[in-house]
Coordinates of C-alpha atoms in Angstrom, one line a residue:
Chain U
X1 CA -77.1 -191.8 -101.2
X2 CA -75.4 -188.9 -99.4
X3 CA -71.8 -187.8 -99.9
X4 CA -70.5 -187.2 -96.4
X5 CA -67.3 -185.6 -97.7
X6 CA -69.4 -182.7 -99.0
X7 CA -71.1 -182.2 -95.7
X8 CA -67.8 -182.4 -93.8
X9 CA -66.3 -179.8 -96.2
X10 CA -69.3 -177.5 -95.6
X11 CA -68.9 -177.9 -91.8
X12 CA -65.2 -177.1 -92.0
X13 CA -65.8 -174.1 -94.1
X14 CA -68.9 -172.6 -92.4
X15 CA -68.9 -174.2 -89.0
X16 CA -71.5 -176.5 -87.5
X17 CA -74.1 -173.8 -86.8
X18 CA -74.0 -172.2 -90.2
X19 CA -74.1 -175.6 -91.9
X20 CA -77.2 -176.6 -89.9
X21 CA -78.8 -173.3 -91.0
X22 CA -77.9 -174.0 -94.7
X23 CA -79.2 -177.5 -94.5
X24 CA -82.5 -176.2 -93.0
X25 CA -82.9 -173.8 -96.0
X26 CA -82.0 -176.7 -98.4
X27 CA -84.5 -179.2 -97.0
X28 CA -87.2 -176.5 -96.9
X29 CA -86.5 -175.7 -100.6
X30 CA -86.6 -179.4 -101.5
X31 CA -90.0 -179.8 -99.9
X32 CA -91.3 -176.8 -101.7
X33 CA -90.1 -178.0 -105.1
X34 CA -91.3 -181.5 -104.5
X35 CA -94.7 -180.1 -103.8
X36 CA -94.7 -178.3 -107.2
X37 CA -93.6 -181.6 -108.9
X38 CA -96.4 -183.5 -107.0
X39 CA -98.9 -181.0 -108.4
X40 CA -97.6 -181.7 -111.9
X41 CA -97.9 -185.5 -111.3
X42 CA -101.5 -184.9 -110.2
X43 CA -102.1 -183.0 -113.4
X44 CA -100.6 -185.8 -115.5
X45 CA -102.9 -188.3 -113.7
X46 CA -105.8 -186.1 -114.6
X47 CA -104.7 -186.3 -118.3
X48 CA -103.7 -182.7 -118.4
X49 CA -100.9 -181.5 -120.6
X50 CA -97.4 -181.8 -119.0
X51 CA -95.8 -178.5 -118.2
X52 CA -92.3 -179.6 -119.4
X53 CA -90.8 -176.2 -118.9
X54 CA -91.8 -176.1 -115.2
X55 CA -90.6 -179.6 -114.6
X56 CA -87.3 -178.7 -116.2
X57 CA -86.8 -175.6 -114.0
X58 CA -87.6 -177.5 -110.8
X59 CA -85.5 -180.5 -111.7
X60 CA -82.6 -178.3 -112.8
X61 CA -82.6 -176.4 -109.4
X62 CA -83.0 -179.6 -107.4
X63 CA -80.1 -181.1 -109.3
X64 CA -77.7 -178.2 -108.6
X65 CA -78.7 -177.5 -105.0
X66 CA -78.7 -181.2 -104.0
X67 CA -75.2 -181.7 -105.4
X68 CA -74.0 -178.8 -103.4
X69 CA -75.4 -180.3 -100.2
X70 CA -74.1 -183.8 -100.7
X71 CA -77.4 -185.4 -101.9
X72 CA -75.7 -186.9 -104.9
X73 CA -78.3 -189.7 -105.7
X74 CA -81.2 -187.2 -105.5
X75 CA -79.2 -184.8 -107.7
X76 CA -78.6 -187.6 -110.3
X77 CA -82.2 -188.5 -110.4
X78 CA -83.2 -184.8 -110.7
X79 CA -80.8 -184.6 -113.7
X80 CA -82.5 -187.5 -115.4
X81 CA -85.9 -185.8 -114.9
X82 CA -84.5 -182.5 -116.3
X83 CA -83.3 -184.2 -119.5
X84 CA -86.6 -186.0 -119.9
X85 CA -88.5 -182.8 -119.6
X86 CA -86.1 -181.0 -122.0
X87 CA -86.7 -183.9 -124.5
X88 CA -90.5 -183.6 -123.9
X89 CA -90.5 -187.4 -123.1
X90 CA -93.9 -187.7 -121.4
X91 CA -93.5 -191.4 -120.3
X92 CA -90.0 -190.8 -118.8
X93 CA -91.1 -187.6 -117.0
X94 CA -94.1 -189.4 -115.5
X95 CA -92.0 -192.3 -114.3
X96 CA -89.1 -190.1 -113.1
X97 CA -91.5 -187.8 -111.1
X98 CA -92.5 -190.9 -109.0
X99 CA -88.9 -192.0 -108.6
X100 CA -87.8 -188.5 -107.5
X101 CA -90.7 -188.1 -105.1
X102 CA -89.9 -191.4 -103.4
X103 CA -86.2 -190.6 -103.2
X104 CA -87.0 -187.1 -102.0
X105 CA -88.8 -188.6 -98.9
X106 CA -85.7 -190.7 -98.1
X107 CA -83.3 -187.8 -98.6
X108 CA -85.3 -185.5 -96.5
X109 CA -85.5 -188.1 -93.7
X110 CA -81.7 -188.3 -93.7
X111 CA -81.3 -184.6 -93.3
X112 CA -84.0 -184.4 -90.7
X113 CA -82.0 -186.9 -88.6
X114 CA -78.8 -184.9 -89.3
X115 CA -80.5 -181.7 -88.2
X116 CA -82.1 -183.3 -85.1
X117 CA -80.6 -181.9 -81.8
Chain R
X1 CA -54.0 -153.6 -99.0
X2 CA -56.2 -156.7 -99.0
X3 CA -58.1 -156.5 -102.3
X4 CA -61.1 -158.3 -100.9
X5 CA -61.3 -156.1 -97.8
X6 CA -64.6 -154.6 -98.8
X7 CA -66.6 -155.2 -102.0
X8 CA -70.2 -155.3 -102.9
X9 CA -71.8 -158.2 -104.6
X10 CA -75.2 -158.8 -106.2
X11 CA -75.9 -162.5 -106.3
X12 CA -78.6 -163.7 -108.7
X13 CA -79.5 -167.3 -107.9
X14 CA -83.0 -168.8 -108.0
X15 CA -82.3 -171.6 -105.5
X16 CA -82.9 -170.3 -102.0
X17 CA -80.5 -172.8 -100.5
X18 CA -77.7 -172.2 -103.0
X19 CA -78.3 -168.4 -102.6
X20 CA -77.8 -168.8 -98.9
X21 CA -74.8 -171.0 -99.3
X22 CA -73.0 -168.7 -101.8
X23 CA -73.9 -165.7 -99.6
X24 CA -72.1 -167.3 -96.7
X25 CA -69.1 -168.1 -98.9
X26 CA -68.9 -164.5 -100.2
X27 CA -69.3 -163.0 -96.8
X28 CA -66.4 -165.1 -95.6
X29 CA -64.4 -163.4 -98.3
X30 CA -65.4 -159.9 -97.2
X31 CA -68.3 -159.2 -99.5
X32 CA -71.4 -157.3 -98.7
X33 CA -74.0 -159.4 -100.5
X34 CA -77.5 -158.8 -101.8
X35 CA -79.2 -161.9 -103.0
X36 CA -82.1 -161.9 -105.4
X37 CA -83.9 -165.0 -107.0
X38 CA -85.2 -163.5 -110.2
X39 CA -83.7 -161.8 -113.2
X40 CA -86.2 -158.9 -113.1
X41 CA -85.3 -158.3 -109.5
X42 CA -81.6 -158.2 -110.5
X43 CA -82.3 -155.5 -113.2
X44 CA -84.3 -153.5 -110.7
X45 CA -81.4 -153.6 -108.1
X46 CA -79.0 -152.6 -110.8
X47 CA -81.1 -149.5 -111.5
X48 CA -80.7 -148.5 -107.9
X49 CA -77.0 -149.3 -107.3
X50 CA -74.1 -151.0 -109.0
X51 CA -72.1 -153.7 -107.2
X52 CA -68.4 -154.4 -107.7
X53 CA -69.2 -158.0 -108.6
X54 CA -72.3 -159.6 -110.1
X55 CA -72.5 -163.4 -109.5
X56 CA -75.1 -164.5 -112.0
X57 CA -76.8 -167.8 -112.5
X58 CA -77.4 -168.5 -116.2
X59 CA -80.7 -170.4 -115.8
X60 CA -83.3 -168.2 -114.0
X61 CA -87.0 -168.8 -113.7
X62 CA -88.0 -165.6 -115.6
X63 CA -85.2 -164.9 -118.0
X64 CA -81.8 -166.1 -119.1
X65 CA -78.7 -164.8 -117.2
X66 CA -77.3 -164.1 -120.7
X67 CA -80.0 -161.3 -121.1
X68 CA -78.9 -159.8 -117.8
X69 CA -75.2 -160.0 -118.9
X70 CA -76.1 -158.2 -122.1
X71 CA -77.9 -155.4 -120.2
X72 CA -75.0 -155.1 -117.8
X73 CA -72.4 -154.9 -120.6
X74 CA -74.5 -152.2 -122.2
X75 CA -75.5 -150.1 -119.2
X76 CA -72.9 -150.9 -116.5
X77 CA -69.8 -152.1 -118.2
X78 CA -67.7 -151.5 -115.1
X79 CA -69.3 -154.3 -113.2
X80 CA -67.3 -157.6 -113.1
X81 CA -69.5 -160.5 -113.8
X82 CA -69.0 -164.1 -112.8
X83 CA -71.5 -166.6 -114.3
X84 CA -72.7 -169.7 -112.5
X85 CA -73.7 -172.7 -114.6
X86 CA -74.9 -176.2 -114.2
X87 CA -73.0 -179.0 -115.8
X88 CA -75.3 -179.1 -118.9
X89 CA -74.9 -175.4 -119.8
X90 CA -71.1 -175.0 -120.1
X91 CA -71.4 -174.1 -123.8
X92 CA -73.6 -171.1 -122.8
X93 CA -71.0 -170.2 -120.1
X94 CA -68.3 -170.1 -122.7
X95 CA -70.6 -167.8 -124.8
X96 CA -71.0 -165.7 -121.7
X97 CA -67.2 -165.3 -121.4
X98 CA -67.2 -164.1 -125.1
X99 CA -69.9 -161.6 -124.2
X100 CA -67.8 -160.0 -121.5
X101 CA -68.2 -162.2 -118.3
X102 CA -65.0 -162.4 -116.4
X103 CA -65.3 -166.2 -115.5
X104 CA -67.8 -168.9 -114.9
X105 CA -68.2 -171.5 -112.1
X106 CA -69.7 -174.9 -112.7
X107 CA -72.1 -176.2 -110.0
X108 CA -71.5 -177.7 -107.6
X109 CA -68.5 -175.7 -106.4
X110 CA -67.0 -175.2 -103.0
X111 CA -66.0 -172.2 -101.1
X112 CA -62.4 -172.4 -102.2
X113 CA -63.3 -172.4 -105.9
X114 CA -65.6 -169.4 -105.5
X115 CA -63.0 -167.6 -103.4
X116 CA -60.3 -168.1 -106.0
X117 CA -62.6 -166.9 -108.8
X118 CA -63.7 -163.9 -106.8
X119 CA -60.1 -162.9 -105.9
X120 CA -59.1 -163.1 -109.5
X121 CA -62.0 -161.0 -110.5
X122 CA -61.2 -158.4 -107.9
X123 CA -57.5 -158.4 -108.9
X124 CA -58.5 -157.8 -112.5
X125 CA -60.9 -155.1 -111.5
X126 CA -58.2 -153.4 -109.5
X127 CA -55.9 -153.5 -112.5
X128 CA -58.5 -152.1 -114.8
X129 CA -59.2 -149.3 -112.4
X130 CA -55.5 -148.6 -112.1
X131 CA -55.0 -148.4 -115.8
X132 CA -58.1 -146.2 -116.2
X133 CA -56.7 -143.9 -113.4
X134 CA -53.3 -143.8 -115.1
X135 CA -54.9 -143.1 -118.5
X136 CA -57.0 -140.3 -117.1
X137 CA -53.9 -138.7 -115.7
X138 CA -52.3 -138.7 -119.1
X139 CA -52.8 -135.7 -121.4
X140 CA -55.8 -136.3 -123.7
X141 CA -54.7 -135.9 -127.4
X142 CA -58.3 -135.6 -128.4
X143 CA -61.4 -134.2 -126.7
X144 CA -64.9 -133.6 -128.1
X145 CA -63.7 -132.4 -131.5
X146 CA -60.5 -130.8 -130.3
X147 CA -57.0 -132.2 -131.1
X148 CA -54.2 -131.2 -128.8
X149 CA -52.4 -132.3 -125.7
X150 CA -50.7 -129.1 -124.7
X151 CA -51.1 -127.9 -121.2
X152 CA -53.2 -125.0 -122.4
X153 CA -55.6 -127.4 -124.1
X154 CA -55.7 -129.8 -121.2
X155 CA -56.9 -126.8 -119.1
X156 CA -59.6 -126.1 -121.6
X157 CA -60.8 -129.8 -121.6
X158 CA -60.9 -129.7 -117.8
X159 CA -62.9 -126.5 -117.8
X160 CA -65.4 -127.9 -120.4
X161 CA -65.8 -131.0 -118.2
X162 CA -66.5 -128.9 -115.2
X163 CA -69.0 -126.5 -116.8
X164 CA -70.8 -128.9 -119.1
X165 CA -73.5 -129.9 -116.6
X166 CA -74.0 -126.4 -115.3
X167 CA -76.6 -124.0 -116.5
X168 CA -74.2 -121.0 -116.0
X169 CA -73.5 -119.0 -119.1
X170 CA -70.1 -119.6 -120.7
X171 CA -68.2 -116.9 -122.6
X172 CA -65.6 -118.1 -125.0
X173 CA -62.9 -115.7 -126.1
X174 CA -60.2 -116.4 -128.6
X175 CA -58.8 -115.3 -131.9
X176 CA -60.5 -116.4 -135.1
X177 CA -59.8 -120.0 -136.0
X178 CA -59.1 -121.1 -132.4
X179 CA -62.2 -123.3 -132.3
X180 CA -64.8 -121.2 -130.4
X181 CA -67.7 -123.1 -132.0
X182 CA -66.0 -126.5 -131.4
X183 CA -65.7 -125.4 -127.7
X184 CA -69.4 -124.4 -127.6
X185 CA -70.3 -127.7 -129.2
X186 CA -68.1 -129.6 -126.7
X187 CA -69.8 -127.8 -123.7
X188 CA -73.2 -128.8 -125.1
X189 CA -72.3 -132.4 -125.9
X190 CA -70.4 -133.1 -122.7
X191 CA -73.3 -132.0 -120.5
X192 CA -76.7 -133.2 -119.6
X193 CA -78.3 -131.1 -122.3
X194 CA -76.6 -133.2 -125.0
X195 CA -79.9 -134.8 -126.0
X196 CA -81.4 -131.4 -126.6
X197 CA -80.7 -129.1 -129.5
X198 CA -77.6 -127.1 -130.1
X199 CA -78.4 -123.9 -132.0
X200 CA -75.6 -121.7 -133.2
X201 CA -76.2 -118.1 -134.4
X202 CA -73.5 -115.9 -135.8
X203 CA -74.4 -112.3 -134.8
X204 CA -72.0 -110.8 -137.3
X205 CA -73.3 -112.6 -140.3
X206 CA -76.9 -111.7 -139.9
X207 CA -78.1 -108.2 -141.1
X208 CA -79.0 -105.9 -138.2
X209 CA -82.6 -105.7 -139.2
X210 CA -83.0 -109.5 -139.2
X211 CA -81.1 -110.5 -136.1
X212 CA -84.0 -109.9 -133.7
X213 CA -86.2 -112.1 -135.8
X214 CA -83.4 -114.7 -136.1
X215 CA -83.1 -114.9 -132.3
X216 CA -86.7 -114.6 -131.2
X217 CA -88.7 -115.5 -134.3
X218 CA -91.6 -113.6 -135.8
X219 CA -95.3 -113.7 -136.4
X220 CA -96.9 -113.6 -139.9
X221 CA -97.0 -110.1 -141.1
X222 CA -94.6 -108.7 -138.5
X223 CA -92.6 -107.1 -141.2
X224 CA -92.4 -107.1 -145.0
X225 CA -91.6 -110.5 -146.1
X226 CA -92.8 -112.2 -142.9
X227 CA -95.2 -114.4 -144.8
X228 CA -95.6 -117.0 -142.0
X229 CA -94.9 -117.5 -138.4
X230 CA -91.3 -118.5 -137.8
X231 CA -89.5 -120.0 -134.8
X232 CA -86.4 -118.2 -133.8
X233 CA -83.1 -119.6 -132.3
X234 CA -84.5 -119.1 -128.8
X235 CA -87.5 -121.4 -129.4
X236 CA -85.4 -124.0 -131.3
X237 CA -82.9 -124.1 -128.5
X238 CA -85.5 -125.0 -125.8
X239 CA -84.0 -127.6 -123.4
X240 CA -80.7 -127.2 -125.2
X241 CA -77.9 -124.7 -125.8
X242 CA -78.0 -121.4 -127.6
X243 CA -74.6 -120.4 -129.0
X244 CA -74.3 -116.7 -129.8
X245 CA -71.1 -116.3 -131.8
X246 CA -69.5 -112.9 -132.4
X247 CA -71.8 -111.5 -129.6
X248 CA -69.9 -108.2 -129.5
X249 CA -71.2 -107.4 -133.0
X250 CA -74.8 -107.3 -131.7
X251 CA -76.7 -104.0 -131.9
X252 CA -77.1 -102.2 -128.6
X253 CA -80.8 -102.0 -128.8
X254 CA -81.1 -105.8 -129.3
X255 CA -78.6 -106.3 -126.4
X256 CA -81.2 -105.0 -124.0
X257 CA -83.8 -107.4 -125.3
X258 CA -81.3 -110.3 -125.0
X259 CA -80.5 -109.2 -121.5
X260 CA -84.2 -109.6 -120.4
X261 CA -84.4 -112.9 -122.2
X262 CA -81.2 -114.2 -120.4
X263 CA -82.5 -112.9 -117.0
X264 CA -86.0 -114.4 -117.3
X265 CA -86.0 -117.0 -120.1
X266 CA -89.0 -115.0 -121.4
X267 CA -89.1 -113.4 -124.8
X268 CA -91.5 -112.1 -127.4
X269 CA -91.4 -112.9 -131.1
X270 CA -91.2 -109.9 -133.4
X271 CA -94.8 -108.7 -134.0
X272 CA -96.2 -110.9 -131.2
X273 CA -98.1 -109.7 -128.1
X274 CA -97.8 -113.0 -126.2
X275 CA -94.6 -113.9 -124.3
X276 CA -92.9 -117.3 -124.5
X277 CA -90.7 -119.0 -121.9
X278 CA -88.0 -121.4 -122.8
X279 CA -85.2 -123.3 -120.9
X280 CA -81.9 -122.4 -122.6
X281 CA -78.3 -122.5 -121.7
X282 CA -76.3 -119.6 -123.1
X283 CA -72.8 -119.9 -124.6
X284 CA -71.4 -116.8 -126.2
X285 CA -68.2 -116.1 -128.1
X286 CA -66.2 -113.3 -129.5
X287 CA -62.8 -112.6 -131.0
X288 CA -62.7 -109.2 -129.4
X289 CA -61.8 -108.3 -125.8
X290 CA -65.3 -108.0 -124.3
X291 CA -64.4 -105.7 -121.4
X292 CA -62.8 -103.3 -123.9
X293 CA -66.1 -103.3 -125.8
X294 CA -67.9 -102.5 -122.6
X295 CA -65.5 -99.6 -121.9
X296 CA -66.0 -98.3 -125.4
X297 CA -69.7 -98.3 -124.9
X298 CA -70.4 -100.9 -127.6
X299 CA -71.4 -103.7 -125.3
X300 CA -73.8 -103.4 -122.3
X301 CA -72.1 -103.9 -119.0
X302 CA -75.1 -105.6 -117.5
X303 CA -75.2 -108.0 -120.4
X304 CA -71.5 -108.6 -120.1
X305 CA -71.9 -109.7 -116.4
X306 CA -74.9 -111.9 -117.4
X307 CA -73.0 -113.8 -120.1
X308 CA -69.4 -113.6 -118.8
X309 CA -70.1 -116.0 -115.9
X310 CA -67.6 -118.7 -116.9
X311 CA -65.0 -117.3 -119.2
X312 CA -63.1 -119.7 -121.4
X313 CA -60.0 -118.3 -123.2
X314 CA -59.0 -120.4 -126.1
X315 CA -55.2 -120.3 -126.7
X316 CA -53.9 -119.2 -130.1
X317 CA -52.2 -122.0 -132.1
X318 CA -48.8 -120.4 -131.8
X319 CA -48.7 -121.0 -128.0
X320 CA -49.8 -124.6 -128.3
X321 CA -46.3 -126.1 -129.0
X322 CA -46.4 -129.7 -130.2
X323 CA -50.2 -129.4 -130.9
X324 CA -49.3 -127.9 -134.2
X325 CA -47.7 -131.1 -135.5
X326 CA -50.4 -133.2 -133.8
X327 CA -53.1 -131.2 -135.6
X328 CA -51.2 -131.2 -138.9
X329 CA -50.8 -135.0 -138.8
X330 CA -54.4 -135.5 -137.9
X331 CA -55.5 -133.2 -140.8
X332 CA -53.1 -134.9 -143.2
X333 CA -54.7 -138.2 -142.4
X334 CA -58.1 -136.8 -142.9
X335 CA -57.4 -135.0 -146.1
X336 CA -55.4 -138.0 -147.5
X337 CA -58.6 -140.0 -147.2
X338 CA -60.8 -137.4 -148.8
X339 CA -58.4 -136.6 -151.6
X340 CA -57.1 -140.2 -152.2
X341 CA -53.5 -139.3 -151.4
X342 CA -50.8 -141.3 -149.6
X343 CA -48.8 -138.9 -147.5
X344 CA -47.4 -140.6 -144.4
X345 CA -46.0 -137.6 -142.6
X346 CA -43.8 -134.5 -142.7
X347 CA -40.1 -134.1 -143.5
X348 CA -38.1 -132.6 -140.6
X349 CA -37.8 -129.3 -142.4
X350 CA -41.5 -129.1 -143.0
X351 CA -42.1 -129.9 -139.3
X352 CA -39.7 -127.2 -138.3
X353 CA -41.4 -124.7 -140.6
X354 CA -44.9 -125.6 -139.4
X355 CA -43.8 -125.4 -135.7
X356 CA -42.1 -122.0 -136.1
X357 CA -44.8 -120.2 -138.1
X358 CA -47.0 -117.8 -136.1
X359 CA -50.4 -119.0 -137.5
X360 CA -52.3 -115.7 -137.3
X361 CA -55.3 -117.6 -138.7
X362 CA -54.9 -120.4 -136.1
X363 CA -56.3 -123.9 -136.6
X364 CA -58.5 -122.7 -139.6
X365 CA -55.3 -121.5 -141.4
X366 CA -53.5 -124.7 -140.6
X367 CA -56.5 -126.6 -142.1
X368 CA -56.2 -124.6 -145.3
X369 CA -52.5 -125.1 -145.6
X370 CA -52.6 -128.8 -145.1
X371 CA -55.6 -129.1 -147.5
X372 CA -53.6 -127.1 -150.1
X373 CA -50.5 -129.3 -149.7
X374 CA -52.5 -132.5 -150.1
X375 CA -54.5 -131.2 -153.1
X376 CA -51.5 -129.8 -155.0
X377 CA -48.8 -132.5 -154.3
X378 CA -48.1 -136.2 -154.4
X379 CA -45.7 -138.3 -152.4
X380 CA -45.0 -140.0 -149.1
X381 CA -43.7 -137.1 -147.2
X382 CA -44.7 -133.5 -147.1
X383 CA -41.5 -131.6 -147.9
X384 CA -40.7 -128.0 -147.1
X385 CA -41.1 -126.9 -150.7
X386 CA -44.7 -128.2 -150.7
X387 CA -45.6 -125.7 -148.0
X388 CA -47.0 -122.3 -149.1
X389 CA -44.3 -119.6 -149.6
X390 CA -46.3 -117.6 -147.0
X391 CA -44.9 -120.1 -144.4
X392 CA -41.5 -120.7 -145.8
X393 CA -40.6 -117.0 -146.4
X394 CA -42.0 -116.1 -142.9
X395 CA -39.7 -118.7 -141.5
X396 CA -36.7 -116.9 -142.9
X397 CA -37.9 -113.4 -142.4
X398 CA -39.6 -113.7 -139.0
X399 CA -38.1 -114.7 -135.7
X400 CA -39.3 -117.8 -134.0
X401 CA -42.2 -117.4 -131.7
X402 CA -41.8 -118.7 -128.2
X403 CA -44.4 -121.3 -127.4
X404 CA -45.2 -120.1 -124.0
X405 CA -48.0 -118.1 -122.5
X406 CA -45.9 -115.0 -121.8
X407 CA -46.2 -114.0 -125.5
X408 CA -49.9 -114.6 -125.6
X409 CA -51.8 -111.4 -126.3
X410 CA -53.9 -111.6 -123.1
X411 CA -56.9 -109.7 -122.4
X412 CA -55.1 -107.6 -119.8
X413 CA -52.5 -106.4 -122.3
X414 CA -53.1 -102.9 -123.6
X415 CA -53.8 -102.8 -127.3
X416 CA -54.6 -100.0 -129.7
X417 CA -57.1 -102.2 -131.5
X418 CA -59.1 -104.7 -129.6
X419 CA -59.4 -107.3 -132.3
X420 CA -57.2 -110.2 -131.3
X421 CA -56.4 -111.1 -134.8
X422 CA -55.0 -107.7 -135.4
X423 CA -53.0 -107.8 -132.2
X424 CA -51.4 -111.0 -133.4
X425 CA -50.3 -109.4 -136.6
X426 CA -49.5 -106.0 -135.2
X427 CA -46.0 -104.7 -134.7
X428 CA -46.6 -104.6 -130.9
X429 CA -47.1 -108.3 -130.9
X430 CA -44.1 -109.0 -133.1
X431 CA -41.9 -106.8 -130.9
X432 CA -42.8 -109.1 -128.0
X433 CA -41.3 -112.0 -129.8
X434 CA -37.7 -112.7 -129.1
X435 CA -35.6 -114.2 -131.9
X436 CA -34.1 -117.5 -131.1
X437 CA -30.4 -118.2 -131.4
X438 CA -31.0 -120.5 -134.4
X439 CA -32.8 -117.8 -136.4
X440 CA -30.8 -114.8 -135.4
X441 CA -27.6 -116.5 -136.3
X442 CA -28.8 -117.7 -139.6
X443 CA -27.2 -115.8 -142.5
X444 CA -29.9 -114.1 -144.4
X445 CA -28.6 -114.6 -147.9
X446 CA -31.7 -115.8 -149.6
X447 CA -32.9 -113.8 -152.6
X448 CA -36.4 -114.3 -151.3
X449 CA -35.8 -113.1 -147.8
X450 CA -37.2 -109.8 -146.7
X451 CA -35.0 -108.7 -143.9
X452 CA -36.1 -106.4 -141.1
X453 CA -32.7 -105.0 -140.6
X454 CA -31.9 -103.3 -143.9
X455 CA -30.6 -99.8 -144.0
X456 CA -32.6 -97.1 -145.9
X457 CA -30.5 -97.4 -149.1
X458 CA -31.2 -101.1 -149.2
X459 CA -35.0 -100.5 -149.3
X460 CA -36.4 -101.3 -152.7
X461 CA -39.7 -100.6 -154.4
X462 CA -42.4 -103.0 -153.3
X463 CA -43.0 -104.3 -156.8
X464 CA -39.5 -105.5 -157.0
X465 CA -39.8 -107.5 -153.7
X466 CA -43.1 -108.9 -155.0
X467 CA -41.6 -109.8 -158.3
X468 CA -38.7 -111.6 -156.7
X469 CA -41.1 -113.6 -154.5
X470 CA -43.3 -114.6 -157.4
X471 CA -40.4 -115.4 -159.7
X472 CA -38.8 -117.4 -157.0
X473 CA -42.0 -119.3 -156.4
X474 CA -42.3 -120.1 -160.2
X475 CA -38.7 -121.3 -160.2
X476 CA -39.3 -123.5 -157.2
X477 CA -42.3 -124.9 -159.1
X478 CA -40.1 -125.7 -162.1
X479 CA -41.8 -123.0 -164.1
X480 CA -45.3 -124.2 -163.3
X481 CA -47.2 -120.9 -163.0
X482 CA -50.6 -122.4 -162.0
X483 CA -48.9 -124.4 -159.2
X484 CA -46.9 -121.3 -158.0
X485 CA -50.1 -119.2 -158.1
X486 CA -51.9 -121.8 -156.0
X487 CA -49.1 -121.9 -153.5
X488 CA -49.0 -118.1 -153.4
X489 CA -52.7 -118.1 -152.9
X490 CA -53.4 -115.9 -156.0
X491 CA -54.7 -116.7 -159.4
X492 CA -52.4 -117.5 -162.3
X493 CA -53.9 -114.6 -164.3
X494 CA -52.7 -112.2 -161.5
X495 CA -49.2 -113.5 -162.2
X496 CA -49.5 -112.9 -165.9
X497 CA -50.9 -109.4 -165.4
X498 CA -48.1 -108.6 -162.9
X499 CA -45.5 -109.8 -165.3
X500 CA -46.9 -107.4 -167.9
X501 CA -46.7 -104.6 -165.4
X502 CA -43.2 -105.4 -164.4
X503 CA -42.0 -105.4 -168.0
X504 CA -43.6 -102.0 -168.5
X505 CA -42.0 -100.7 -165.3
X506 CA -38.5 -102.1 -166.2
X507 CA -38.8 -100.6 -169.7
X508 CA -39.7 -97.2 -168.3
X509 CA -36.8 -97.4 -165.8
X510 CA -34.3 -98.6 -168.4
X511 CA -31.8 -95.9 -169.7
X512 CA -33.0 -94.7 -173.0

C-alpha cells in the first residue's frame, strides 16, 4: 500500500523533521479532499447531478500528491476515479468514491502511525 | 560563481502538500520561493514582481497553466518557465514546450530531478542574459528609423534612449537631410508618451500669418476664412510630443507667445478669450546655429534657454564613415522591392565613389541618388557609371573628405553664414579638407575633370566646361540623351536647347 522507498528518499533529502512536517501537510490535505468527495457522494445518494469536474480535480490532485508521498495504492485508485469522472461514467464514479474513501481511511491511519512520536 | 546561489521562484501548485514539498526542494537549491495555489493568484503576483523561474502546474482549479504560460510569454518573456504535469497530461506539456516553456516535469518527481531541471533552466537563463548583454554592447546598425552603426550615431541612439522618458525639451540641430524629424519621432516613440500623439509642425513652410493659428488653433470668425473652430498643434499634441521643425524661422512676436506656452502649458486660441492647458513635450529642430540666431537678434534668448535643454547634434553623413554604405545598401534593398529591380549590391568602384562623396544634402540626397540609380538602371551590381555624374565628377575633382569629427562644421566654428548647408558647401569648409594621398597623386587627365589647380590661361568659358560635362555624359550613356539628362538631373529639352546655344556660340567664335 505504501512505497517505503519513497518515504526513505524523502527523509534522506529533507531530513526527518522536514519529512514529518511534509507528511502532516499531506495527510491534512487528503482529509480535506476526502471530505469534499464525501459531500459529492452524499449528493449522489440524494439523486443530485454528479459534479464530474470537481471529482476530476480532487482525484487528480490526490493522485499526484499521494504518489509523491509514497501512497501508491491510494494514488492508483485516485487515478481510476479521475478517469471515470473525465469519462462522465456515473456508475464507476459512484463505486470508486466508496473505494477511495475506504482506502483513504487506511492510508491516513498508516501515516498517523508514522507521524506518532 | 554558483549559478543557483540566489534566484527567485514563483511556484504555482494547487496541492498544499506538493507545494510545500517542492518549496523545500527549491529552497535546498538556493531559491527564494513564493507558493500560490491558484492561477489568478499567480497572475496577480506577476503584476507585482517577476521571478527568475516560474514553476507552473498545468492543471489548476481556476484556469489552465497553459493560459498563464501564454500570459507570461506575452508580458514577461524573460521569465524561465518549468511546467509540472501529471502522467496523463504529457501531450499538453509538449505543447507547453512549443509555446515557450523551458522544460516540464512529470509527477511524481524527486528532489534530484527537480534540481537538475532547475539548474539547466538557470544555466540557459544565464547564457541568454550573457548573449543579450553582449548584443547590447555591439553597435546597433538600426535604431528607431535610423540606419547607421558609426560611433557618432551610437552616441545619438544613447542620447535618445536617455532623454526619451524625460519631459525636458530637446533641441535637435543638424544639416538638412540628417534626419531631424526621424530623431524627433524616435524620442517620442522610445519614451513613455509613445501612446500619445506626435504632432510635427514645420515653422518654415507655414505662412507667417497662419502659424499662430496652426500652433494654437482658432475660434470661428477669428479672422477671414476662419469658418469654424479649429484645434491647433498644441491641442492635438496633448499628452504627446509637439515637434517644431525649423524653429529659427519663427516670427519674433510669435516666439514670445510660444515662450509663455512652454513655461506654463497654457495658451489661447486665436480669437479666443478662454485659456487652455495641455501637457506637451517639446522637441525643436533647426538647420541653423541657434546661438548665432540669438546673437543676431532673430531668436529670443529666453526661448532658446527654454527649448535648448537637451541639445542633440545630428552628424552630417560625410562624417559617418561606413554608415554611407550601410544606408546605401538598405535603401537599395528597399527601392529594389518598390521598383521590382534585382540589384544585389555595389561594385567596389561605386562603393568608393559613394564613400568619398561629401553628401552636402546628407541622407536625403543619398536616398535620391539610390532611387535614381534603381529607377534608371538594370543589373545585379550598381556600377560606377550608373551613379550620377555629380558624384563621379566630384570624386575626380574634389579631395576625399576625412570621416572624422575634426572636419565637422561644429557650432563653435566661426562661419560667415550660419546655415549649416551653406557651410558644408562653402570654400571655408572645403579648405578644411585635406586631400588624401590616393587622390592627390591621381593624374587628372580626364576630359571631364575640373581641376582646382589650373593657371589663369587654362581657365575656359563656363559654357565650354558645361558642354564637355554634358557631352561626356551623353557619350557614357551611349548617346541616350534622356538617360544622360536624368543622370545630370536636368531635362532632356535643356540639353537640346544648350546644344543649340553652343552651336551658335561656336559659329560666332569661328574665324570668318
